[in-house]
């Protein structure tokens, strides 16, 4: 590490330089796991910074999992690239899939799709829905009219198959600032959303019979797209803990022959936890060792309520094996069918060949309007308004449940996103609870609808973002009453199928 901050250059803010220096030293192994860090006072003196600046840097590194603080003991490095994972691991025999397995998975997937078909904005407590009333339609209409008029010649011209260059530049700038991804407009490809992105990635990298790993539980449509591509899908369970966690890399290492893995590290879909830094590094090491591709679905990263989200997985990938996917249908409107993919190096070149053939699917007029929306700061303002509204709705619902059904449930995954998980402690099954809720006009999705092989204790997914406050108050009281109907509180099981600790 440098002796003085002046050694690092003067073009970047001092706080950012100090943060990047320590983070890179940890990732590079210069600061090894368990190492005791200098005090903020000592390091501030050494680098000629204020102690407050170093406290902010340490707090950020702690929140991202690179450092940990122990009262009375000091600050320690808590994440490193594990060299032991480079060693070959014996493959465990995998049970052959049966007809019953396929039938079970198809039933679960159909359950999820039926729930999505039944989605109605304003129905409590349907998950994965933003509030359409928060989308400033008049403001958006002005952007559409103004920008299309100013770019009429461009609309009539030949479109770039990768997408509008100026929009890709705005997205790259946004990702650099808010997701720490070092990318340029040539690394960005426009899509109509996450499903479109996964489909095109499959066309580029997956051939029939290739193994693809997915989280379990997972976004069911991702699994179905991989299956349609002819891939052999392997389900890798997800750690479930109170603290940051994610895909079980110890099990993933059994799949050294996998071509690709799909993950949601920012806000696991649907469990809601954030993938720990140590697991991110293990995942990247696995991909590099096995010549595999990582699809990073940055699900719900814009809606973090307990502080800034961890930087994207792609931001710490030095091998260029991560493909980053994002969309605007949760941040702006469900009908805003605009998404994007970010890829680098050889991966980008392979995707580019596919995009030239089949990648064009997003209207140029929408792209032009969205470019203006990003460039003028309107998108950032909308996100601030939406985050404030959603956290108020979440807190209102949690207060109602706490006051009327305390001790009859557990909550997790509520620190971010548009939903949380409600773990039942009243002895009811998911099916019984969902049926009882439906009789009161409440739509709940069972967690089992997202699972393929992993079995969890009875749990339901509770969405709150698309509801007005009076709807939350009325439906929240009904939900609490249903929880309280069977007050014989059963102990929450800790095992079922694969072990899942709450």
CSV table of C-alpha atoms in Angstrom, one decimal:
chain,number,residue,atom,x,y,z
A,1,UNK,CA,0.0,0.0,0.0
A,2,UNK,CA,1.2,3.5,-0.6
A,3,UNK,CA,2.8,5.6,2.1
A,4,UNK,CA,0.9,8.7,1.2
A,5,UNK,CA,-2.4,9.4,-0.6
A,6,UNK,CA,-0.5,11.7,-2.9
A,7,UNK,CA,1.2,8.6,-4.3
A,8,UNK,CA,-2.1,7.5,-5.8
A,9,UNK,CA,-2.7,10.6,-7.9
A,10,UNK,CA,-5.0,13.6,-7.5
A,11,UNK,CA,-7.7,13.1,-10.1
A,12,UNK,CA,-10.0,11.0,-8.0
A,13,UNK,CA,-11.7,11.9,-4.7
A,14,UNK,CA,-9.5,10.9,-1.8
A,15,UNK,CA,-12.1,8.8,-0.1
A,16,UNK,CA,-12.7,6.8,-3.3
A,17,UNK,CA,-9.0,6.3,-3.8
A,18,UNK,CA,-8.5,5.1,-0.2
A,19,UNK,CA,-11.5,2.7,-0.6
A,20,UNK,CA,-10.2,1.3,-3.9
A,21,UNK,CA,-6.7,0.9,-2.6
A,22,UNK,CA,-7.8,-1.2,0.4
A,23,UNK,CA,-10.3,-3.2,-1.6
A,24,UNK,CA,-7.8,-4.0,-4.4
A,25,UNK,CA,-5.2,-5.0,-1.7
A,26,UNK,CA,-7.7,-7.5,-0.2
A,27,UNK,CA,-8.8,-8.9,-3.6
A,28,UNK,CA,-5.2,-9.2,-4.7
A,29,UNK,CA,-4.2,-11.0,-1.5
A,30,UNK,CA,-1.8,-8.3,-0.3
A,31,UNK,CA,-4.1,-8.1,2.8
A,32,UNK,CA,-4.8,-11.7,3.8
A,33,UNK,CA,-7.8,-13.1,5.6
A,34,UNK,CA,-7.7,-12.5,9.3
A,35,UNK,CA,-5.1,-9.8,9.1
A,36,UNK,CA,-5.5,-7.0,11.7
A,37,UNK,CA,-5.9,-3.7,10.0
A,38,UNK,CA,-4.3,-0.5,11.2
A,39,UNK,CA,-6.5,1.8,13.2
A,40,UNK,CA,-8.3,4.5,11.3
A,41,UNK,CA,-6.3,7.1,13.2
A,42,UNK,CA,-3.0,5.5,12.2
A,43,UNK,CA,-3.9,5.1,8.6
A,44,UNK,CA,-5.3,8.6,8.3
A,45,UNK,CA,-2.0,9.9,9.7
A,46,UNK,CA,0.0,7.8,7.3
A,47,UNK,CA,-2.1,8.8,4.2
A,48,UNK,CA,-2.5,12.4,5.4
A,49,UNK,CA,-6.3,12.2,5.5
A,50,UNK,CA,-8.9,13.1,8.1
A,51,UNK,CA,-9.8,10.3,10.5
A,52,UNK,CA,-13.5,10.9,9.5
A,53,UNK,CA,-12.6,10.0,5.9
A,54,UNK,CA,-10.9,6.8,6.9
A,55,UNK,CA,-13.9,5.9,9.2
A,56,UNK,CA,-16.2,6.3,6.2
A,57,UNK,CA,-13.9,4.0,4.1
A,58,UNK,CA,-13.7,1.4,6.8
A,59,UNK,CA,-17.5,1.5,7.3
A,60,UNK,CA,-18.0,1.0,3.6
A,61,UNK,CA,-15.6,-2.0,3.5
A,62,UNK,CA,-17.3,-3.5,6.5
A,63,UNK,CA,-20.8,-3.1,5.0
A,64,UNK,CA,-19.5,-4.8,1.8
A,65,UNK,CA,-18.0,-7.7,3.7
A,66,UNK,CA,-14.3,-7.0,3.1
A,67,UNK,CA,-13.6,-6.1,6.7
A,68,UNK,CA,-15.2,-6.9,10.0
A,69,UNK,CA,-15.0,-5.1,13.3
A,70,UNK,CA,-14.9,-6.7,16.7
A,71,UNK,CA,-15.5,-4.6,19.8
A,72,UNK,CA,-12.3,-4.3,21.8
A,73,UNK,CA,-10.3,-6.3,19.3
A,74,UNK,CA,-10.0,-4.2,16.2
A,75,UNK,CA,-10.7,-4.4,12.5
A,76,UNK,CA,-9.9,-7.6,10.4
A,77,UNK,CA,-9.8,-8.7,6.8
A,78,UNK,CA,-12.8,-11.0,6.4
A,79,UNK,CA,-12.7,-12.0,2.7
A,80,UNK,CA,-10.1,-13.3,0.4
A,81,UNK,CA,-9.8,-15.4,-2.8
A,82,UNK,CA,-9.5,-19.0,-1.4
A,83,UNK,CA,-6.5,-20.8,-2.9
A,84,UNK,CA,-7.8,-24.1,-1.7
A,85,UNK,CA,-10.7,-23.9,-4.2
A,86,UNK,CA,-8.2,-24.3,-7.0
A,87,UNK,CA,-7.7,-27.9,-6.0
A,88,UNK,CA,-9.7,-30.5,-7.8
A,89,UNK,CA,-12.6,-31.9,-5.9
A,90,UNK,CA,-14.0,-35.4,-6.5
A,91,UNK,CA,-17.3,-35.4,-8.3
A,92,UNK,CA,-20.2,-36.9,-6.3
A,93,UNK,CA,-22.5,-39.2,-8.1
A,94,UNK,CA,-25.6,-37.4,-9.3
A,95,UNK,CA,-29.0,-39.2,-9.1
A,96,UNK,CA,-30.6,-39.6,-12.5
A,97,UNK,CA,-33.7,-37.4,-13.0
A,98,UNK,CA,-37.0,-39.4,-12.9
A,99,UNK,CA,-40.4,-38.9,-14.5
A,100,UNK,CA,-41.7,-37.9,-11.1
A,101,UNK,CA,-39.0,-35.2,-10.8
A,102,UNK,CA,-40.0,-33.8,-14.1
A,103,UNK,CA,-43.6,-33.9,-13.3
A,104,UNK,CA,-43.0,-32.2,-9.9
A,105,UNK,CA,-40.9,-29.4,-11.5
A,106,UNK,CA,-43.5,-28.9,-14.2
A,107,UNK,CA,-46.2,-28.6,-11.5
A,108,UNK,CA,-44.2,-26.1,-9.5
A,109,UNK,CA,-43.4,-24.0,-12.6
A,110,UNK,CA,-47.0,-24.1,-13.7
A,111,UNK,CA,-48.0,-22.9,-10.2
A,112,UNK,CA,-45.7,-19.9,-10.6
A,113,UNK,CA,-47.0,-19.1,-14.1
A,114,UNK,CA,-50.6,-19.3,-13.0
A,115,UNK,CA,-49.8,-16.9,-10.2
A,116,UNK,CA,-48.2,-14.5,-12.7
A,117,UNK,CA,-51.3,-14.8,-15.0
A,118,UNK,CA,-53.5,-13.9,-12.0
A,119,UNK,CA,-51.4,-10.8,-11.2
A,120,UNK,CA,-53.4,-7.7,-10.8
A,121,UNK,CA,-52.0,-4.4,-9.7
A,122,UNK,CA,-53.7,-3.5,-6.4
A,123,UNK,CA,-54.3,-7.1,-5.3
A,124,UNK,CA,-52.6,-7.7,-2.0
A,125,UNK,CA,-49.9,-9.2,-1.7
A,126,UNK,CA,-48.8,-10.1,-5.2
A,127,UNK,CA,-45.0,-9.9,-5.4
A,128,UNK,CA,-42.6,-8.6,-8.1
A,129,UNK,CA,-44.8,-5.6,-9.0
A,130,UNK,CA,-43.8,-2.0,-8.9
A,131,UNK,CA,-46.4,0.7,-8.4
A,132,UNK,CA,-47.5,2.0,-11.9
A,133,UNK,CA,-48.9,5.1,-10.3
A,134,UNK,CA,-45.4,6.2,-9.3
A,135,UNK,CA,-44.3,6.2,-12.9
A,136,UNK,CA,-44.4,9.9,-14.0
A,137,UNK,CA,-46.3,9.3,-17.2
A,138,UNK,CA,-46.7,13.0,-18.1
A,139,UNK,CA,-43.0,13.6,-17.7
A,140,UNK,CA,-42.2,10.5,-19.7
A,141,UNK,CA,-44.6,11.6,-22.5
A,142,UNK,CA,-42.7,14.9,-22.7
A,143,UNK,CA,-39.4,13.1,-23.1
A,144,UNK,CA,-40.9,10.9,-25.8
A,145,UNK,CA,-42.4,13.8,-27.8
A,146,UNK,CA,-39.4,16.0,-27.5
A,147,UNK,CA,-36.7,13.5,-28.3
A,148,UNK,CA,-38.5,11.7,-31.1
A,149,UNK,CA,-39.1,15.1,-32.8
A,150,UNK,CA,-35.4,15.9,-32.4
A,151,UNK,CA,-34.3,12.5,-33.7
A,152,UNK,CA,-36.7,11.9,-36.6
A,153,UNK,CA,-33.9,11.4,-39.1
A,154,UNK,CA,-32.2,8.9,-36.9
A,155,UNK,CA,-35.4,6.9,-36.5
A,156,UNK,CA,-35.7,6.6,-40.2
A,157,UNK,CA,-32.1,5.6,-40.6
A,158,UNK,CA,-30.4,2.2,-40.1
A,159,UNK,CA,-30.5,1.2,-36.4
A,160,UNK,CA,-27.5,-0.3,-34.6
A,161,UNK,CA,-28.4,-3.9,-33.8
A,162,UNK,CA,-26.8,-3.5,-30.4
A,163,UNK,CA,-29.1,-0.6,-29.6
A,164,UNK,CA,-29.0,3.2,-29.6
A,165,UNK,CA,-25.3,4.2,-29.1
A,166,UNK,CA,-26.2,7.3,-26.9
A,167,UNK,CA,-28.5,5.2,-24.7
A,168,UNK,CA,-25.8,2.6,-24.3
A,169,UNK,CA,-23.4,5.4,-23.3
A,170,UNK,CA,-25.9,6.6,-20.6
A,171,UNK,CA,-26.3,3.0,-19.3
A,172,UNK,CA,-22.6,2.5,-19.1
A,173,UNK,CA,-22.2,5.8,-17.2
A,174,UNK,CA,-25.0,4.8,-14.8
A,175,UNK,CA,-23.4,1.4,-14.2
A,176,UNK,CA,-20.0,3.0,-13.5
A,177,UNK,CA,-21.4,5.4,-10.9
A,178,UNK,CA,-23.9,3.1,-9.2
A,179,UNK,CA,-22.8,-0.5,-9.7
A,180,UNK,CA,-19.0,0.0,-9.9
A,181,UNK,CA,-18.9,-1.7,-13.3
A,182,UNK,CA,-16.0,-0.5,-15.5
A,183,UNK,CA,-17.7,-0.6,-19.0
A,184,UNK,CA,-18.2,1.4,-22.1
A,185,UNK,CA,-21.0,1.7,-24.6
A,186,UNK,CA,-19.5,-1.0,-26.8
A,187,UNK,CA,-19.9,-3.5,-24.0
A,188,UNK,CA,-23.7,-2.8,-23.7
A,189,UNK,CA,-26.4,-4.6,-25.8
A,190,UNK,CA,-30.1,-3.6,-25.6
A,191,UNK,CA,-32.8,-6.2,-25.0
A,192,UNK,CA,-36.5,-6.4,-24.2
A,193,UNK,CA,-35.8,-7.6,-20.6
A,194,UNK,CA,-34.2,-10.4,-18.6
A,195,UNK,CA,-35.9,-13.3,-20.4
A,196,UNK,CA,-34.8,-12.0,-23.8
A,197,UNK,CA,-31.3,-11.6,-22.5
A,198,UNK,CA,-31.2,-15.2,-21.1
A,199,UNK,CA,-32.5,-16.6,-24.3
A,200,UNK,CA,-29.9,-14.8,-26.4
A,201,UNK,CA,-27.1,-15.9,-24.0
A,202,UNK,CA,-28.3,-19.5,-24.4
A,203,UNK,CA,-28.1,-19.1,-28.2
A,204,UNK,CA,-24.6,-17.9,-27.9
A,205,UNK,CA,-23.1,-20.2,-25.3
A,206,UNK,CA,-25.3,-23.3,-24.8
A,207,UNK,CA,-25.7,-26.3,-27.0
A,208,UNK,CA,-28.0,-29.3,-26.5
A,209,UNK,CA,-26.8,-31.3,-23.5
A,210,UNK,CA,-24.6,-28.7,-22.0
A,211,UNK,CA,-24.9,-28.4,-18.2
A,212,UNK,CA,-26.3,-25.2,-16.8
A,213,UNK,CA,-26.4,-24.5,-13.0
A,214,UNK,CA,-29.2,-22.4,-11.5
A,215,UNK,CA,-29.9,-21.3,-8.0
A,216,UNK,CA,-32.6,-23.3,-6.1
A,217,UNK,CA,-35.0,-21.6,-5.4
A,218,UNK,CA,-34.7,-19.5,-8.5
A,219,UNK,CA,-36.6,-17.3,-11.0
A,220,UNK,CA,-38.7,-20.1,-12.7
A,221,UNK,CA,-38.8,-18.6,-16.1
A,222,UNK,CA,-35.0,-18.6,-16.2
A,223,UNK,CA,-35.0,-22.4,-15.5
A,224,UNK,CA,-37.6,-22.9,-18.3
A,225,UNK,CA,-35.6,-21.0,-20.9
A,226,UNK,CA,-32.5,-23.0,-20.1
A,227,UNK,CA,-34.5,-26.2,-20.4
A,228,UNK,CA,-36.0,-25.1,-23.8
A,229,UNK,CA,-32.4,-24.5,-25.0
A,230,UNK,CA,-31.7,-28.2,-24.5
A,231,UNK,CA,-29.5,-27.6,-21.5
A,232,UNK,CA,-29.2,-30.2,-18.7
A,233,UNK,CA,-30.2,-28.0,-15.7
A,234,UNK,CA,-28.5,-28.6,-12.4
A,235,UNK,CA,-30.1,-27.1,-9.3
A,236,UNK,CA,-27.7,-25.7,-6.7
A,237,UNK,CA,-29.2,-24.8,-3.3
A,238,UNK,CA,-28.8,-21.4,-1.8
A,239,UNK,CA,-27.6,-20.7,1.8
A,240,UNK,CA,-30.3,-19.2,3.9
A,241,UNK,CA,-29.0,-17.2,6.8
A,242,UNK,CA,-29.8,-14.0,8.7
A,243,UNK,CA,-26.6,-12.4,7.3
A,244,UNK,CA,-25.3,-12.0,3.8
A,245,UNK,CA,-25.2,-15.3,1.9
A,246,UNK,CA,-25.9,-16.9,-1.5
A,247,UNK,CA,-25.4,-19.9,-3.7
A,248,UNK,CA,-23.7,-22.8,-2.1
A,249,UNK,CA,-20.3,-22.8,-3.9
A,250,UNK,CA,-19.3,-26.0,-2.1
A,251,UNK,CA,-22.0,-27.8,-4.1
A,252,UNK,CA,-21.4,-25.8,-7.2
A,253,UNK,CA,-17.8,-27.1,-7.3
A,254,UNK,CA,-19.2,-30.6,-7.9
A,255,UNK,CA,-20.3,-29.3,-11.3
A,256,UNK,CA,-17.0,-28.7,-12.9
A,257,UNK,CA,-18.4,-29.6,-16.3
A,258,UNK,CA,-21.1,-26.9,-16.2
A,259,UNK,CA,-21.0,-24.4,-19.1
A,260,UNK,CA,-22.9,-21.6,-17.3
A,261,UNK,CA,-24.4,-20.6,-14.0
A,262,UNK,CA,-27.3,-18.2,-13.4
A,263,UNK,CA,-27.3,-16.2,-10.1
A,264,UNK,CA,-29.1,-13.2,-8.6
A,265,UNK,CA,-26.4,-11.9,-6.2
A,266,UNK,CA,-27.8,-8.4,-5.3
A,267,UNK,CA,-31.2,-9.7,-4.0
A,268,UNK,CA,-31.7,-13.4,-4.4
A,269,UNK,CA,-34.9,-14.2,-6.2
A,270,UNK,CA,-37.0,-15.0,-4.3
A,271,UNK,CA,-35.2,-15.4,-0.9
A,272,UNK,CA,-34.1,-11.8,-0.8
A,273,UNK,CA,-30.6,-12.1,0.7
A,274,UNK,CA,-27.4,-10.6,-0.7
A,275,UNK,CA,-24.6,-12.9,-1.9
A,276,UNK,CA,-21.6,-12.6,0.5
A,277,UNK,CA,-18.4,-11.2,-0.8
A,278,UNK,CA,-16.6,-14.4,0.0
A,279,UNK,CA,-19.1,-16.4,-2.0
A,280,UNK,CA,-18.8,-14.0,-4.9
A,281,UNK,CA,-15.1,-14.5,-5.0
A,282,UNK,CA,-15.5,-18.3,-4.8
A,283,UNK,CA,-18.0,-18.2,-7.6
A,284,UNK,CA,-15.7,-16.2,-9.8
A,285,UNK,CA,-12.8,-18.5,-9.1
A,286,UNK,CA,-15.0,-21.5,-10.0
A,287,UNK,CA,-16.0,-19.9,-13.3
A,288,UNK,CA,-12.4,-19.2,-14.2
A,289,UNK,CA,-11.1,-22.6,-13.2
A,290,UNK,CA,-13.8,-24.4,-15.2
A,291,UNK,CA,-14.0,-22.1,-18.2
A,292,UNK,CA,-17.6,-21.3,-17.4
A,293,UNK,CA,-19.8,-18.2,-17.9
A,294,UNK,CA,-21.7,-16.4,-15.1
A,295,UNK,CA,-25.1,-14.7,-15.8
A,296,UNK,CA,-25.5,-12.0,-13.2
A,297,UNK,CA,-29.2,-11.0,-13.0
A,298,UNK,CA,-29.0,-7.8,-11.0
A,299,UNK,CA,-32.5,-8.2,-9.6
A,300,UNK,CA,-33.8,-5.5,-7.4
A,301,UNK,CA,-30.4,-3.8,-6.8
A,302,UNK,CA,-32.0,-0.4,-7.2
A,303,UNK,CA,-34.2,-0.9,-4.2
A,304,UNK,CA,-31.9,-1.3,-1.2
A,305,UNK,CA,-33.3,0.2,2.1
A,306,UNK,CA,-30.6,-0.5,4.6
A,307,UNK,CA,-27.7,1.3,2.8
A,308,UNK,CA,-25.9,1.2,-0.5
A,309,UNK,CA,-26.0,-2.2,-2.2
A,310,UNK,CA,-22.9,-4.2,-2.7
A,311,UNK,CA,-21.2,-3.4,-6.0
A,312,UNK,CA,-22.1,-5.7,-8.8
A,313,UNK,CA,-20.5,-9.1,-9.1
A,314,UNK,CA,-19.1,-8.0,-12.5
A,315,UNK,CA,-17.2,-5.2,-10.8
A,316,UNK,CA,-14.8,-7.6,-9.2
A,317,UNK,CA,-14.6,-10.0,-12.1
A,318,UNK,CA,-11.1,-9.7,-13.6
A,319,UNK,CA,-11.5,-12.7,-16.0
A,320,UNK,CA,-14.3,-11.2,-18.1
A,321,UNK,CA,-16.6,-14.3,-17.5
A,322,UNK,CA,-19.6,-12.4,-16.0
A,323,UNK,CA,-22.5,-11.3,-18.2
A,324,UNK,CA,-24.5,-8.6,-16.4
A,325,UNK,CA,-28.2,-8.3,-17.1
A,326,UNK,CA,-30.6,-5.5,-16.1
A,327,UNK,CA,-33.9,-4.0,-17.1
A,328,UNK,CA,-36.2,-1.0,-16.5
A,329,UNK,CA,-39.5,-2.9,-16.1
A,330,UNK,CA,-39.3,-3.0,-12.3
A,331,UNK,CA,-37.8,0.5,-11.9
A,332,UNK,CA,-40.1,2.4,-14.3
A,333,UNK,CA,-43.0,0.3,-15.6
A,334,UNK,CA,-43.9,-3.3,-16.2
A,335,UNK,CA,-44.7,-2.3,-19.8
A,336,UNK,CA,-41.3,-0.7,-20.3
A,337,UNK,CA,-39.9,-3.6,-22.2
A,338,UNK,CA,-36.3,-2.3,-22.3
A,339,UNK,CA,-33.4,-4.2,-20.8
A,340,UNK,CA,-29.7,-4.5,-21.4
A,341,UNK,CA,-26.7,-6.9,-21.2
A,342,UNK,CA,-23.1,-6.0,-20.4
A,343,UNK,CA,-20.3,-8.3,-21.5
A,344,UNK,CA,-16.5,-7.9,-22.1
A,345,UNK,CA,-13.7,-9.4,-24.1
A,346,UNK,CA,-14.3,-12.7,-25.9
A,347,UNK,CA,-17.7,-13.1,-24.3
A,348,UNK,CA,-18.8,-9.7,-25.8
A,349,UNK,CA,-17.5,-10.6,-29.2
A,350,UNK,CA,-19.5,-13.9,-29.2
A,351,UNK,CA,-22.6,-12.1,-28.1
A,352,UNK,CA,-22.2,-9.5,-30.7
A,353,UNK,CA,-22.4,-12.1,-33.5
A,354,UNK,CA,-25.7,-13.3,-32.1
A,355,UNK,CA,-27.1,-9.8,-31.6
A,356,UNK,CA,-26.4,-8.9,-35.3
A,357,UNK,CA,-28.8,-11.8,-36.2
A,358,UNK,CA,-31.6,-11.8,-33.6
A,359,UNK,CA,-30.9,-9.1,-31.1
A,360,UNK,CA,-33.1,-6.3,-32.4
A,361,UNK,CA,-36.3,-6.3,-30.4
A,362,UNK,CA,-36.6,-2.9,-28.7
A,363,UNK,CA,-38.2,0.0,-30.4
A,364,UNK,CA,-35.8,2.9,-31.2
A,365,UNK,CA,-38.4,5.5,-30.1
A,366,UNK,CA,-38.4,4.0,-26.6
A,367,UNK,CA,-34.6,3.9,-26.5
A,368,UNK,CA,-34.3,7.6,-27.6
A,369,UNK,CA,-36.8,8.7,-24.9
A,370,UNK,CA,-35.0,6.6,-22.2
A,371,UNK,CA,-31.7,8.1,-23.2
A,372,UNK,CA,-33.1,11.5,-22.4
A,373,UNK,CA,-34.6,10.3,-19.2
A,374,UNK,CA,-31.3,9.0,-18.0
A,375,UNK,CA,-29.2,11.9,-19.3
A,376,UNK,CA,-31.4,14.6,-17.6
A,377,UNK,CA,-31.4,12.9,-14.2
A,378,UNK,CA,-35.1,12.1,-14.3
A,379,UNK,CA,-34.5,8.4,-13.8
A,380,UNK,CA,-32.4,9.0,-10.7
A,381,UNK,CA,-35.1,11.3,-9.3
A,382,UNK,CA,-37.8,8.7,-10.0
A,383,UNK,CA,-35.7,6.0,-8.1
A,384,UNK,CA,-35.5,8.3,-5.1
A,385,UNK,CA,-39.2,8.8,-5.0
A,386,UNK,CA,-39.9,5.1,-5.5
A,387,UNK,CA,-37.5,3.9,-2.8
A,388,UNK,CA,-39.0,6.3,-0.3
A,389,UNK,CA,-42.6,5.2,-1.1
A,390,UNK,CA,-41.7,1.5,-1.0
A,391,UNK,CA,-39.9,1.6,2.3
A,392,UNK,CA,-42.8,3.4,3.9
A,393,UNK,CA,-45.2,0.7,2.6
A,394,UNK,CA,-43.0,-2.1,3.9
A,395,UNK,CA,-42.6,-0.5,7.3
A,396,UNK,CA,-46.4,0.0,7.6
A,397,UNK,CA,-47.1,-3.6,6.8
A,398,UNK,CA,-44.4,-4.9,9.2
A,399,UNK,CA,-45.8,-2.7,12.0
A,400,UNK,CA,-49.3,-4.1,11.5
A,401,UNK,CA,-48.0,-7.7,11.6
A,402,UNK,CA,-45.8,-6.9,14.7
A,403,UNK,CA,-48.7,-5.4,16.6
A,404,UNK,CA,-51.3,-8.0,15.8
A,405,UNK,CA,-49.5,-11.3,15.2
A,406,UNK,CA,-46.2,-11.0,17.1
A,407,UNK,CA,-44.4,-14.3,17.6
A,408,UNK,CA,-46.5,-16.2,15.0
A,409,UNK,CA,-44.1,-15.7,12.0
A,410,UNK,CA,-40.6,-14.7,11.0
A,411,UNK,CA,-39.7,-12.2,8.3
A,412,UNK,CA,-36.6,-12.2,6.0
A,413,UNK,CA,-35.5,-10.6,2.8
A,414,UNK,CA,-37.1,-7.3,3.7
A,415,UNK,CA,-33.9,-5.1,3.5
A,416,UNK,CA,-34.4,-4.6,-0.2
A,417,UNK,CA,-36.7,-5.2,-3.2
A,418,UNK,CA,-40.4,-5.3,-3.6
A,419,UNK,CA,-41.3,-8.2,-1.4
A,420,UNK,CA,-40.4,-10.1,1.8
A,421,UNK,CA,-40.7,-13.7,3.0
A,422,UNK,CA,-43.2,-14.6,5.7
A,423,UNK,CA,-42.1,-17.8,7.5
A,424,UNK,CA,-45.2,-19.4,9.1
A,425,UNK,CA,-45.0,-20.5,12.7
A,426,UNK,CA,-48.7,-21.4,13.3
A,427,UNK,CA,-48.7,-25.0,12.1
A,428,UNK,CA,-50.4,-24.3,8.8
A,429,UNK,CA,-49.1,-25.6,5.5
A,430,UNK,CA,-48.4,-23.2,2.6
A,431,UNK,CA,-51.4,-24.5,0.7
A,432,UNK,CA,-53.7,-24.1,3.6
A,433,UNK,CA,-52.4,-20.6,4.4
A,434,UNK,CA,-52.6,-19.4,0.8
A,435,UNK,CA,-56.1,-20.8,0.4
A,436,UNK,CA,-57.3,-19.1,3.6
A,437,UNK,CA,-55.7,-15.8,2.4
A,438,UNK,CA,-57.4,-16.2,-1.0
A,439,UNK,CA,-60.8,-16.4,0.7
A,440,UNK,CA,-60.1,-12.9,2.1
A,441,UNK,CA,-59.1,-11.5,-1.3
A,442,UNK,CA,-55.3,-11.8,-0.6
A,443,UNK,CA,-53.0,-13.4,-3.2
A,444,UNK,CA,-49.9,-15.1,-1.8
A,445,UNK,CA,-47.3,-17.2,-3.6
A,446,UNK,CA,-45.9,-20.2,-1.7
A,447,UNK,CA,-42.1,-20.3,-1.6
A,448,UNK,CA,-42.3,-23.9,-2.8
A,449,UNK,CA,-43.4,-22.6,-6.2
A,450,UNK,CA,-39.9,-21.3,-6.8
A,451,UNK,CA,-38.1,-24.4,-5.6
A,452,UNK,CA,-37.1,-27.4,-7.7
A,453,UNK,CA,-35.4,-29.8,-5.2
A,454,UNK,CA,-34.8,-27.8,-2.1
A,455,UNK,CA,-37.5,-28.0,0.6
A,456,UNK,CA,-38.1,-25.2,3.0
A,457,UNK,CA,-40.4,-24.8,6.1
A,458,UNK,CA,-43.8,-23.3,5.1
A,459,UNK,CA,-43.3,-19.8,3.8
A,460,UNK,CA,-45.1,-17.3,1.6
A,461,UNK,CA,-43.9,-14.4,-0.6
A,462,UNK,CA,-45.5,-11.1,0.4
A,463,UNK,CA,-45.4,-8.2,-2.1
A,464,UNK,CA,-46.2,-4.7,-0.9
A,465,UNK,CA,-44.8,-2.2,-3.5
A,466,UNK,CA,-47.8,-1.9,-5.8
A,467,UNK,CA,-50.3,-1.2,-3.0
A,468,UNK,CA,-51.7,2.1,-1.7
A,469,UNK,CA,-51.3,2.7,2.1
A,470,UNK,CA,-54.9,2.1,2.8
A,471,UNK,CA,-54.8,-1.2,1.0
A,472,UNK,CA,-51.8,-2.2,3.1
A,473,UNK,CA,-53.6,-1.3,6.3
A,474,UNK,CA,-56.7,-3.2,5.4
A,475,UNK,CA,-55.1,-6.3,3.9
A,476,UNK,CA,-52.3,-6.3,6.6
A,477,UNK,CA,-54.9,-6.5,9.3
A,478,UNK,CA,-56.5,-9.5,7.5
A,479,UNK,CA,-53.2,-11.2,7.1
A,480,UNK,CA,-52.4,-10.8,10.8
A,481,UNK,CA,-55.8,-12.2,11.7
A,482,UNK,CA,-55.1,-15.3,9.6
A,483,UNK,CA,-51.8,-15.8,11.3
A,484,UNK,CA,-53.4,-15.5,14.7
A,485,UNK,CA,-56.3,-18.0,13.9
A,486,UNK,CA,-54.1,-20.9,15.0
A,487,UNK,CA,-52.3,-19.5,18.0
A,488,UNK,CA,-50.7,-22.8,18.9
A,489,UNK,CA,-47.2,-21.7,17.8
A,490,UNK,CA,-45.3,-24.6,16.3
A,491,UNK,CA,-41.5,-24.6,16.4
A,492,UNK,CA,-40.0,-23.6,13.1
A,493,UNK,CA,-38.3,-26.7,11.5
A,494,UNK,CA,-34.7,-26.3,10.6
A,495,UNK,CA,-34.4,-29.2,8.2
A,496,UNK,CA,-36.4,-30.3,5.2
A,497,UNK,CA,-34.9,-31.9,2.1
A,498,UNK,CA,-31.6,-30.0,1.9
A,499,UNK,CA,-30.8,-28.2,5.1
A,500,UNK,CA,-31.9,-24.6,5.2
A,501,UNK,CA,-31.1,-22.6,8.3
A,502,UNK,CA,-33.2,-19.5,9.1
